[in-house]
Coordinates of C-alpha atoms and ligand atoms in Angstrom, one line a residue:
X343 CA -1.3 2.3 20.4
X344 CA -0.2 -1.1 22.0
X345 CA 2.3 -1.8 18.9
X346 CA 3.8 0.0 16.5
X347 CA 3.4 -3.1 13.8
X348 CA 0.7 -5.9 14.6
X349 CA 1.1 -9.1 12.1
X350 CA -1.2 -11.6 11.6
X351 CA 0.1 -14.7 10.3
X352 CA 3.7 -16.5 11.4
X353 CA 4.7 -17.4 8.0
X354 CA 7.5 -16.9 5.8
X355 CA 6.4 -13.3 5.0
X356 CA 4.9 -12.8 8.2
X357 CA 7.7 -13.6 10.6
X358 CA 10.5 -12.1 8.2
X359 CA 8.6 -8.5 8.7
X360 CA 7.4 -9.0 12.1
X361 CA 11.6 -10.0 13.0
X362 CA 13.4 -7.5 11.0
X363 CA 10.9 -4.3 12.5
X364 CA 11.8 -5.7 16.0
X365 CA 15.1 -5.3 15.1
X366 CA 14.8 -1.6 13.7
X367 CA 13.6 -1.3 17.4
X368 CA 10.1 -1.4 16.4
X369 CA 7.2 -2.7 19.4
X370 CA 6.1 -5.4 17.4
X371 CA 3.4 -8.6 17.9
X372 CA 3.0 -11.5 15.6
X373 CA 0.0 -13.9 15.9
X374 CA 0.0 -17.4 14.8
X375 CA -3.1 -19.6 14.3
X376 CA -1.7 -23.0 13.2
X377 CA 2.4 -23.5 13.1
X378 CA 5.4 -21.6 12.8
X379 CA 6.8 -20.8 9.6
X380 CA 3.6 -21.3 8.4
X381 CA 2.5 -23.6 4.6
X382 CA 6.5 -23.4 3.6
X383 CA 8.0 -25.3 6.6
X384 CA 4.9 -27.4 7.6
X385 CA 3.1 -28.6 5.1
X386 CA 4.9 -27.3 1.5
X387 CA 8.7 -26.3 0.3
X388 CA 10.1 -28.3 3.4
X389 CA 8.7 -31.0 3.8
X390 CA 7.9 -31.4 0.5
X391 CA 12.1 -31.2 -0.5
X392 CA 12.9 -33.9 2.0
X393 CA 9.7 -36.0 0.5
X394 CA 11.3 -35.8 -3.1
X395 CA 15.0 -36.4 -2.1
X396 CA 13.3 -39.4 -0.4
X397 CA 11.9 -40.3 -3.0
X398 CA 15.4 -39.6 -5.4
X399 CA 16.9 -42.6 -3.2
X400 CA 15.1 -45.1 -4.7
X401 CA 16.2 -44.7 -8.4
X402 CA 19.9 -43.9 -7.0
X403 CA 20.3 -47.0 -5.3
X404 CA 18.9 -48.9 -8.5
X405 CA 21.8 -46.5 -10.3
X406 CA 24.6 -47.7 -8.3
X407 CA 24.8 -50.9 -9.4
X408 CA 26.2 -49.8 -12.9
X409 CA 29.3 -48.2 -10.4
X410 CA 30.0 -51.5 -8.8
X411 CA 27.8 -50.9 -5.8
X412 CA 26.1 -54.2 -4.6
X413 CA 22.8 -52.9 -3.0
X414 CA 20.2 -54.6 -1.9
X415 CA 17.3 -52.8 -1.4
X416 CA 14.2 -54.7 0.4
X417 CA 12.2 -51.1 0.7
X418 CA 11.1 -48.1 2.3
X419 CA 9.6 -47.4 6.0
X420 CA 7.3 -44.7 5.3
X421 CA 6.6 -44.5 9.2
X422 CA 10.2 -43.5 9.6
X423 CA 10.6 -41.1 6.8
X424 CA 7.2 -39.3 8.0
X425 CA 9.0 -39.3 11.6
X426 CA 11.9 -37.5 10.4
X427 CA 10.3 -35.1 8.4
X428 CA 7.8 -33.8 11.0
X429 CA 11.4 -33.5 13.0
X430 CA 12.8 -31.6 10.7
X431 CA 10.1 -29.4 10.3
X432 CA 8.9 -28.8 14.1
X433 CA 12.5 -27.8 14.4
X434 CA 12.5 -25.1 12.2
X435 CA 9.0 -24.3 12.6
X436 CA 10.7 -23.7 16.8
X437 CA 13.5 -21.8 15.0
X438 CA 10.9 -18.9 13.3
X439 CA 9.9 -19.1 17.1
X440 CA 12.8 -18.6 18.8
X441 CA 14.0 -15.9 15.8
X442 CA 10.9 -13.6 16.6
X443 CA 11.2 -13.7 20.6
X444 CA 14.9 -13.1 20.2
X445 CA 13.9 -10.0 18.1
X446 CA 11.8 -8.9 21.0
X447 CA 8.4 -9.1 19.3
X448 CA 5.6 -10.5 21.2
X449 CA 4.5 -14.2 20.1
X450 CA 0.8 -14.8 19.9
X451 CA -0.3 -18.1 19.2
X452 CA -4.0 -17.8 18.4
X453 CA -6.6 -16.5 15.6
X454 CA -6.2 -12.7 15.3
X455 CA -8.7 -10.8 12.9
X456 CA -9.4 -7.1 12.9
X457 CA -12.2 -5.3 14.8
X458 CA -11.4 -2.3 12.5
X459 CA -8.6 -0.3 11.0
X460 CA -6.3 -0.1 14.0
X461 CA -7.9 -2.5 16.2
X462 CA -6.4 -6.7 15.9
X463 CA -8.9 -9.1 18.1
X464 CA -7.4 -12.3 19.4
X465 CA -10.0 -14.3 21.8
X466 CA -11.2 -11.9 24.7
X467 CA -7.9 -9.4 24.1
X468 CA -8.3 -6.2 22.1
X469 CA -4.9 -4.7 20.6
X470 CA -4.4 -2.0 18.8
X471 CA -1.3 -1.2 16.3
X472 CA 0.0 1.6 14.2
X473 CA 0.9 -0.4 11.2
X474 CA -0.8 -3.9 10.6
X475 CA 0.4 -6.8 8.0
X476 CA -1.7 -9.5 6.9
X477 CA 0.2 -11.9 6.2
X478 CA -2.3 -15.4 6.2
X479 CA -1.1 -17.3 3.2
X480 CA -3.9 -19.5 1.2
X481 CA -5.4 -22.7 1.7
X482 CA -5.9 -25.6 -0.8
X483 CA -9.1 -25.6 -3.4
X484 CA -11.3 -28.2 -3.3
X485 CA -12.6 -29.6 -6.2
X486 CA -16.6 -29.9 -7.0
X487 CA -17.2 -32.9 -8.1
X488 CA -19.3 -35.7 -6.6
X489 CA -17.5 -37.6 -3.5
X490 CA -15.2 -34.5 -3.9
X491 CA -15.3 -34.8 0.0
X492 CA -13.3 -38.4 -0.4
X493 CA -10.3 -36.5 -1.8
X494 CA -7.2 -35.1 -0.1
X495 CA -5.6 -31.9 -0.2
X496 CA -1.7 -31.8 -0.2
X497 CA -1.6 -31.2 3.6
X498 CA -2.6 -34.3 3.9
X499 CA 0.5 -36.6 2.4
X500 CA 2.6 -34.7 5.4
X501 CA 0.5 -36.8 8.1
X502 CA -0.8 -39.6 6.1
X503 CA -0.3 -42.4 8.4
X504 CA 0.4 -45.1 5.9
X505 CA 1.8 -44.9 2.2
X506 CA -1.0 -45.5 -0.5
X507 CA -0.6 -48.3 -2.7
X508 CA -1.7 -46.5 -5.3
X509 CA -2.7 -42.7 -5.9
X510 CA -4.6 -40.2 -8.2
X511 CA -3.1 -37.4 -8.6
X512 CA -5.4 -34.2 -10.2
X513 CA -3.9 -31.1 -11.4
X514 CA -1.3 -30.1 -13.8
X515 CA 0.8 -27.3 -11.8
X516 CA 3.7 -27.2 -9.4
X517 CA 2.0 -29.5 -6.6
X518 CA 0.4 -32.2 -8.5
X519 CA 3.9 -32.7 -10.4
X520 CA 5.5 -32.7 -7.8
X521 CA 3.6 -35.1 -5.8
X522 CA 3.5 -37.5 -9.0
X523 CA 7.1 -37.6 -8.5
X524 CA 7.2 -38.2 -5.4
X525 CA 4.5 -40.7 -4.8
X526 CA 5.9 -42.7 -7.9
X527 CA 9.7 -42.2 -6.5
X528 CA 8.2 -43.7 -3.6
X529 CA 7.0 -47.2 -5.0
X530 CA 3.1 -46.0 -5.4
X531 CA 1.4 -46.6 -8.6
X532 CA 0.9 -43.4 -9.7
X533 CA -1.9 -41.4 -12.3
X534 CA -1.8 -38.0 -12.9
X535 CA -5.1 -36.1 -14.3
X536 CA -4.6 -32.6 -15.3
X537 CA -7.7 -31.0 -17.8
X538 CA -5.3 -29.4 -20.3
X539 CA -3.5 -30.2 -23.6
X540 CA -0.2 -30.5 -21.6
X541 CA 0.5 -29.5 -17.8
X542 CA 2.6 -26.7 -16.2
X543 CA 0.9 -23.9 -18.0
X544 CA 2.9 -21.0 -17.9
X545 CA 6.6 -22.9 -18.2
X546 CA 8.2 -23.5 -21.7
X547 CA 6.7 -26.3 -23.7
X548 CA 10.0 -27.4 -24.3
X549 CA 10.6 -28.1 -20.8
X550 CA 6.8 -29.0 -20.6
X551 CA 7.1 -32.3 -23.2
X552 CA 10.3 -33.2 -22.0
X553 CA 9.1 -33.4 -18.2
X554 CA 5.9 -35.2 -19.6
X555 CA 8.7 -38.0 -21.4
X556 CA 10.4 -38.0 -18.4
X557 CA 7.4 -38.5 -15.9
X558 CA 6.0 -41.2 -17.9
X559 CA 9.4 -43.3 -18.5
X560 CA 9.1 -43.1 -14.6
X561 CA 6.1 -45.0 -14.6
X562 CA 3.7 -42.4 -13.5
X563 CA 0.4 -43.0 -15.6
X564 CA 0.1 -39.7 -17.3
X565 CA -3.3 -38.3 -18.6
X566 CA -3.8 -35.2 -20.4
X567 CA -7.3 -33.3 -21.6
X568 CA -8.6 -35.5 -18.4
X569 CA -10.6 -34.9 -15.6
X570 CA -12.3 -36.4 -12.5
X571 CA -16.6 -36.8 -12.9
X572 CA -16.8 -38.3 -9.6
X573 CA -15.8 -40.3 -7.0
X574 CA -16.8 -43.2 -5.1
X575 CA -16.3 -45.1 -1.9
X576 CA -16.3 -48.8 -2.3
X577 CA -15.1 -50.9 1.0
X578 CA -11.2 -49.7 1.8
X579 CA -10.6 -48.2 -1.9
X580 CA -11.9 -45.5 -4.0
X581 CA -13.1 -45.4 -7.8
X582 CA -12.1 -42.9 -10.0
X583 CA -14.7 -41.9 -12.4
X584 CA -12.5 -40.2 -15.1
X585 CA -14.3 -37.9 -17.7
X586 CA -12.3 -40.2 -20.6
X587 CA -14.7 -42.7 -19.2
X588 CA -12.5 -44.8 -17.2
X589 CA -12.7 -46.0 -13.8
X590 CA -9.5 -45.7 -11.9
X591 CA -9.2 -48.1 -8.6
X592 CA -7.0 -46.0 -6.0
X593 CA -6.1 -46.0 -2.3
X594 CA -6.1 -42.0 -2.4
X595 CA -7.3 -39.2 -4.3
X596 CA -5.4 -36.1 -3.8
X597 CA -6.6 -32.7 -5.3
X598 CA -4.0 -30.7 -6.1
X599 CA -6.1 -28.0 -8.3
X600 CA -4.6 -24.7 -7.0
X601 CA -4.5 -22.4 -3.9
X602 CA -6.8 -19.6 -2.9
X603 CA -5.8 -16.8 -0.2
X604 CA -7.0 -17.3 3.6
X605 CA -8.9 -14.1 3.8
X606 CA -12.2 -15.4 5.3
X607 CA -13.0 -14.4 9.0
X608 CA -10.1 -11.7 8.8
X609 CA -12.7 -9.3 9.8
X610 CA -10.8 -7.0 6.3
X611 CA -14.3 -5.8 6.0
X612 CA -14.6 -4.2 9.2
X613 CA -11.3 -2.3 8.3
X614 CA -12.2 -1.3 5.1
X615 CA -9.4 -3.8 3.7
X616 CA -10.6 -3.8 0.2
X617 CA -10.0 -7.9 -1.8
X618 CA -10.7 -9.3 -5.0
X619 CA -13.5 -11.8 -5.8
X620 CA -11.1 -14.6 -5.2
X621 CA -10.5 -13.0 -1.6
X622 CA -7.5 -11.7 -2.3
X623 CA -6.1 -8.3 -0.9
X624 CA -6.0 -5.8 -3.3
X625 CA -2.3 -4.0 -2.7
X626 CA 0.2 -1.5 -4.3
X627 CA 3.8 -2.5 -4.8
X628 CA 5.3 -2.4 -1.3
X629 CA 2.1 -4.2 0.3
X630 CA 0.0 -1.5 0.9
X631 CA -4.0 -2.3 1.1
X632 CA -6.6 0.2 0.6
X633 CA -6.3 1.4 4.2
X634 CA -3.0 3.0 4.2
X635 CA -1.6 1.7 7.2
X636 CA -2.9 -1.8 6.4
X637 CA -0.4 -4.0 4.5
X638 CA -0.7 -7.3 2.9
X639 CA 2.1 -9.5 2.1
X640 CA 2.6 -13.3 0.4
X641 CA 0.1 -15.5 -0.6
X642 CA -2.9 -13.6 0.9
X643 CA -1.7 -11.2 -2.0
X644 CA -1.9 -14.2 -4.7
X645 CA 0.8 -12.4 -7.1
X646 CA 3.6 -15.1 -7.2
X647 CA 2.8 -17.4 -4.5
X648 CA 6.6 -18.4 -3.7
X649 CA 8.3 -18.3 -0.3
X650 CA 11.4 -15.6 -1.4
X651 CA 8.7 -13.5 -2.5
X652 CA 7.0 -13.6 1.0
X653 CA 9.8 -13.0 2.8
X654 CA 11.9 -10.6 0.2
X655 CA 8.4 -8.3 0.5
X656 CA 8.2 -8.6 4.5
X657 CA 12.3 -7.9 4.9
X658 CA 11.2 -5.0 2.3
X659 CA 8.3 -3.7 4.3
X660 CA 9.7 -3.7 7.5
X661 CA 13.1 -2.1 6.3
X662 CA 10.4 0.6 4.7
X663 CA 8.7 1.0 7.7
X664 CA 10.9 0.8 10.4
X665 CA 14.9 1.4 9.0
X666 CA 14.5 4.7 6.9
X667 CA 15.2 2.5 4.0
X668 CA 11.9 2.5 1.7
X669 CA 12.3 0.1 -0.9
X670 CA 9.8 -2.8 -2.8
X671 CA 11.1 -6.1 -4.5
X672 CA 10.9 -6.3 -7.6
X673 CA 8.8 -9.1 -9.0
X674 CA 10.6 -9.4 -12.9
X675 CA 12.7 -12.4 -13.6
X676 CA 11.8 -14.1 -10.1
X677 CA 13.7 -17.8 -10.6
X678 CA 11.8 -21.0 -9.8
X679 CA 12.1 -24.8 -9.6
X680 CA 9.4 -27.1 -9.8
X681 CA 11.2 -30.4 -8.2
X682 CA 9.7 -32.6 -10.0
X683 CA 11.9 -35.8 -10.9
X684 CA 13.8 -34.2 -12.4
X685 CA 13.4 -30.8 -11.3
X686 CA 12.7 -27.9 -13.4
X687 CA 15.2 -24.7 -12.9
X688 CA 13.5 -21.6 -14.8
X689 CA 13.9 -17.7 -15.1
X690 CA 12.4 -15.4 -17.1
X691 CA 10.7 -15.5 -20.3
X692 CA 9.9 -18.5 -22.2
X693 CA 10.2 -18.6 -25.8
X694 CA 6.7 -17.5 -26.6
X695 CA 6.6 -14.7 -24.4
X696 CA 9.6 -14.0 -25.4
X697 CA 8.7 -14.3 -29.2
X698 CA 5.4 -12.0 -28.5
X699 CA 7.9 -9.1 -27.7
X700 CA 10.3 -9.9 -31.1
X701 CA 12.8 -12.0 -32.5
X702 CA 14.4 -14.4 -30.1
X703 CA 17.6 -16.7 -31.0
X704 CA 16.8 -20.3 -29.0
X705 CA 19.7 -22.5 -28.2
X706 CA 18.4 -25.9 -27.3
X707 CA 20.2 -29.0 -25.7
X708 CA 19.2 -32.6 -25.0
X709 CA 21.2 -35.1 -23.8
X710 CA 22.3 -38.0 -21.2
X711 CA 24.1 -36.7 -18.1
X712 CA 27.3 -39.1 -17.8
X713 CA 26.2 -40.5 -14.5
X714 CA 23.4 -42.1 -16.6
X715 CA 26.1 -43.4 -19.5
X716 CA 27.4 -45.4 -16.5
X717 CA 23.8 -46.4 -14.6
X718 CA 22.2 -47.0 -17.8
X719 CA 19.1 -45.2 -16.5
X720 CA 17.1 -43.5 -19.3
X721 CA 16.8 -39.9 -17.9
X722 CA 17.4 -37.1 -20.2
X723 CA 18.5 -33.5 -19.5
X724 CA 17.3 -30.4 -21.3
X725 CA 18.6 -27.1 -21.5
X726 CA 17.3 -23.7 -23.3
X727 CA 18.5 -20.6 -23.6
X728 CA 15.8 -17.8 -25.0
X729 CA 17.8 -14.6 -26.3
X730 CA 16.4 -11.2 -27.7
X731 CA 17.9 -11.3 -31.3
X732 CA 18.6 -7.4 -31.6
X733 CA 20.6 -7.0 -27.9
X734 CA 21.6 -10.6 -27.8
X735 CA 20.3 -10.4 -24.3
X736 CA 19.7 -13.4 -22.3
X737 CA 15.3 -13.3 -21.8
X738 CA 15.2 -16.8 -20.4
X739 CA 17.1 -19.7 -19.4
X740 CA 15.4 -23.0 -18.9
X741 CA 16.6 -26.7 -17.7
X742 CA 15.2 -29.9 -16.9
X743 CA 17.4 -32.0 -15.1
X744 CA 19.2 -32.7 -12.3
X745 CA 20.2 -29.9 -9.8
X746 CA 18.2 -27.7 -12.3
X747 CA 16.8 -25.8 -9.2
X748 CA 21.0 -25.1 -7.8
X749 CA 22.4 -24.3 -11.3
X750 CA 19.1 -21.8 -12.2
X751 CA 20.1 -20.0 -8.7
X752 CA 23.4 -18.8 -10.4
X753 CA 22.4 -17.9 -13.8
X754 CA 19.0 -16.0 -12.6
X755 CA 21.8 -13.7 -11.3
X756 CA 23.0 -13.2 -14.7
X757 CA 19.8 -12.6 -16.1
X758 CA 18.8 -10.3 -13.6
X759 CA 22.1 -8.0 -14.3
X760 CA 20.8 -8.4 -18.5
X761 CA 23.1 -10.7 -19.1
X762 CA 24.3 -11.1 -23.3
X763 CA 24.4 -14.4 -25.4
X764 CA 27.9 -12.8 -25.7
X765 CA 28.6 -13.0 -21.8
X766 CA 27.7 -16.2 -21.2
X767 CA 30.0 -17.1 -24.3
X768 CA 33.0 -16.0 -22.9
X769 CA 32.6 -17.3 -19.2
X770 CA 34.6 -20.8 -19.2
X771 CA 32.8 -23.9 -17.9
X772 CA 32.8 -25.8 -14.7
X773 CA 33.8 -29.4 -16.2
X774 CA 32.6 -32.2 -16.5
X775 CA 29.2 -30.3 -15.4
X776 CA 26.0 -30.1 -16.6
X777 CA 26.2 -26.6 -16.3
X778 CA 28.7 -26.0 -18.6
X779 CA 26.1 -26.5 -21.6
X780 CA 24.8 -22.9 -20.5
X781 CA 28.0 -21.5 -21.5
X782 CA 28.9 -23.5 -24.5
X783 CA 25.8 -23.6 -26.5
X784 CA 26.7 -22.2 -29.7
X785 CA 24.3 -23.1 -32.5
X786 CA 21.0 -22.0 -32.7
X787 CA 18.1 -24.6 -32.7
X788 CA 17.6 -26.8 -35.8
X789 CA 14.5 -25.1 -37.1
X790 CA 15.3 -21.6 -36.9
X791 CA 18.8 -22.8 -38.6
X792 CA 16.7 -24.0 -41.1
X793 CA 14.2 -21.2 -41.3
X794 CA 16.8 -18.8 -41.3
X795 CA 18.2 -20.8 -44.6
X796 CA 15.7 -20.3 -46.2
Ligands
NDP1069 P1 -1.1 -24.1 -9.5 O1 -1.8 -22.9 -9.7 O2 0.4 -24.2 -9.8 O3 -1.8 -25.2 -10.4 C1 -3.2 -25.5 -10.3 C2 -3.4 -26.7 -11.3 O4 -4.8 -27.2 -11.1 C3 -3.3 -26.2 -12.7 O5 -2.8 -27.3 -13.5 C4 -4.8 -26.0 -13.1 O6 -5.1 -26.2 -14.4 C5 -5.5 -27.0 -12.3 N1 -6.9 -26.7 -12.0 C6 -7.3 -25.5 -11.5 N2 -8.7 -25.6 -11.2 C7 -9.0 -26.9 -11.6 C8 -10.3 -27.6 -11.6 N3 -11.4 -27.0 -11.1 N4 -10.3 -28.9 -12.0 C9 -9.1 -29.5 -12.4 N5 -7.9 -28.9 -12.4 C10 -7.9 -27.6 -12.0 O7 -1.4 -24.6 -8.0 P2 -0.8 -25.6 -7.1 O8 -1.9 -26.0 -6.1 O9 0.0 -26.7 -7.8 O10 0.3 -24.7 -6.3 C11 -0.1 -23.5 -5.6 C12 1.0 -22.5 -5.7 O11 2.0 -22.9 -4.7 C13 1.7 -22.4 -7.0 O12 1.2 -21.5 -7.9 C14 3.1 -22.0 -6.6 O13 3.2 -20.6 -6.6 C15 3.2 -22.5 -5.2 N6 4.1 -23.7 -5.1 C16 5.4 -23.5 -5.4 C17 6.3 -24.6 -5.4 C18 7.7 -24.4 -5.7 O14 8.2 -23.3 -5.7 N7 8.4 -25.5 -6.1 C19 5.8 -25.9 -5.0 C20 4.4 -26.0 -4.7 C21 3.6 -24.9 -4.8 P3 -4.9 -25.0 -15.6 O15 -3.4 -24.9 -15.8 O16 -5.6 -25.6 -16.7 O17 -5.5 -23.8 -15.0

């Protein structure tokens, strides 16, 4: 064999395995299509962070003025945010680089797919490996309706040469929100479309409403049980034929309806790599495929499509492999923001999962951060605690508000350990914090108060 671990795909799963089984002294190659560091630094969680902190700027130089500040703000050069952003990015993207070759593995940049179980193709070379990872990520889904081919796909606002005027914006889940927010942050009259009663399926519907309030006091033209029919090209603009019969004039479409795993031209049937009908690889805990020796890590995987994930599973596999340490992540309680403006900070069960497995206590709180007393911007924060009645142990905490992603971080620890209502009583608060609500919140929700009265 020419390698004892052959990885196709340089992202954030790939390149965390393909690096750490170099550095258990393993002969290792990783081949890389596209970019470095794959969706995460190029075209998602990067990019996308600075995008909404640029977009944060706005709204926080409007807020200074209620602190005295005397800002005049005449706009924003989307040429030299979109500069500094691909900066940014190409840097890291030269950092996985520079990470791997430091490791010793071999870099590949081209399209690798396998000629069977042991043997990796990429152009005229043939290279064979004991172990093999998959590690390709997924690509966007494009929608089926007519002049679906005028829309955009969210790659696309990382190179758009010019900021829309105005934007659609279909799909309710983390990408559309988050480009809703940050297109409207940005200036651009904003709609959102999303097909369901209310968007973020799968988050509490407490944090759901509130970011829906929040979104719309932003401006962003919110729609709900909408979709798109079709739409048309007419001179430099599109039309938007929405199915609640409207027609929506916009300078770009963007369809942000979900991600599929990049399986096709993998050449996984030719090494018996066995996928779903969605083309996803079909794997145990720990990665590995139906041919032994064949793993699949990440998005290709579609479990939870979310960078620690990817790279917690490829430290995990190449630790297994290669460091006489055999060990898989575990995928309970995995903590995530959606940032969103404001950002959503979540871990574990909501309160109707929660609620399906027993009685839950729910402590609930709303209210104005004090920089907002002082800016005299109407932005709301909203915190929730979920709690197993019997044990009194913590199931879910929840927030929607600023630094929700930072503050979650912390208390996911907590959760993870099976943290107690009782715990968090008795740690003391960081004040004046938002935070602090976490640990102070001592009466249960209104209506179970009241049902409990009764
Ligand atoms: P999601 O799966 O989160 O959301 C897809 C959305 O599109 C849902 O609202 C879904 O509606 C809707 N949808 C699906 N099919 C159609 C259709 N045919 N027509 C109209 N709407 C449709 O996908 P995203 O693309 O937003 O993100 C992909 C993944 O990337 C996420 O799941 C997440 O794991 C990851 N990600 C993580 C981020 C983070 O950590 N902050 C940021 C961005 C992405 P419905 O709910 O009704 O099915």
């Amino acid at each position: 064999m020419d390698f004892d671990l052959f990885v196709i795909g340089g992202g954030s799963a790939g390149v965390r395995c393909g690096r750490i089984a170099a550095g258990h002294g393993a002969k290792v190659a990783v081949a890389e299509r596209r970019f470095w560091g794959g969706t995460c630094v190029n075209v998602g969680c990067v990019p996308k962070k600075l995008m909404v902190q640029a977009a944060e700027y706005g709204a926080w130089a409007a807020d200074a003025a209620g602190f005295g500040w005397d800002i005049d703000v005449r706009g924003h050069d989307w040429g030299k945010l979109q500069q500094a952003v691909t900066a940014e990015t190409t840097r890291i993207g030269g950092v996985y680089r520079r990470l791997l070759d430091g490791a010793g593995a071999r870099i590949i940049d081209g399209d690798a797919s396998l000629v069977d179980a042991h043997t990796v193709a990429v152009g005229d070379e043939r290279i064979t490996a004991r172990h093999i990872v998959i590690a390709t990520g997924g690509a966007s889904v494009m929608p089926e309706f007519p002049g679906a081919e005028h829309c955009l796909v969210s790659d696309a606002l990382f190179a758009m040469p010019e900021k829309p005027r105005r934007a659609v914006v279909l799909g309710g889940g983390y990408i559309a929100c988050e480009f809703a927010g940050i297109l409207a942050g940005l200036g651009v009259a904003t709609t959102q479309l999303y097909r369901g009663h209310l968007f973020l399926r799968g988050f509490d519907a407490d944090i759901r409403e509130a970011l829906a309030a929040e979104m719309r006091e932003a401006g962003v033209d919110l729609r709900f049980e909408t979709g798109i029919a079709k739409v048309e090209r007419a001179g430099d603009e599109y039309l938007v034929h929405a199915t609640d019969g409207t027609i929506i004039e916009t300078d770009a479409v963007f369809a942000t309806i979900g991600r599929r795993p990049a399986t096709a031209g993998l050449g996984l049937d030719a090494a018996g790599v066995a996928v779903t009908e969605t083309g996803a690889v079909i794997v145990e805990p720990g990665g590995r495929t139906s041919v032994p020796h064949i793993y699949a890590l990440g998005d290709v995987t579609d479990q939870v499509n979310l960078t620690p994930v990817a790279t917690g599973q490829g430290h995990a596999l190449a630790d297994t492999l290669f460091g006489g340490n055999p060990r898989t992540i575990s995928l309970a309680n995995i903590p995530t923001a959606v940032f969103t403006a404001p950002p959503i900070g979540t871990v574990g069960l909501t309160e109707a999962e929660a609620a399906k497995h027993g009685e839950v206590d729910v402590y609930l709180s709303r209210f104005r951060p004090l920089r907002h007393t002082i800016s005299g911007r109407e932005r709301r924060t909203l915190m929730k605690l979920v709690v197993d009645r019997p044990t009194q142990r913590v199931l879910g905490v929840h927030m929607l508000g600023e630094d929700a992603g930072e503050i979650l971080q912390g208390f996911a620890v907590a959760v993870v350990m099976g943290a107690t209502k009782q715990d968090f009583d008795r740690t003391i608060g960081i004040h004046p914090s938002a935070a602090e609500e976490f640990v102070t919140m001592r009466t249960r929700r209104p209506d179970q108060l009241a049902k409990a009265a009764e």
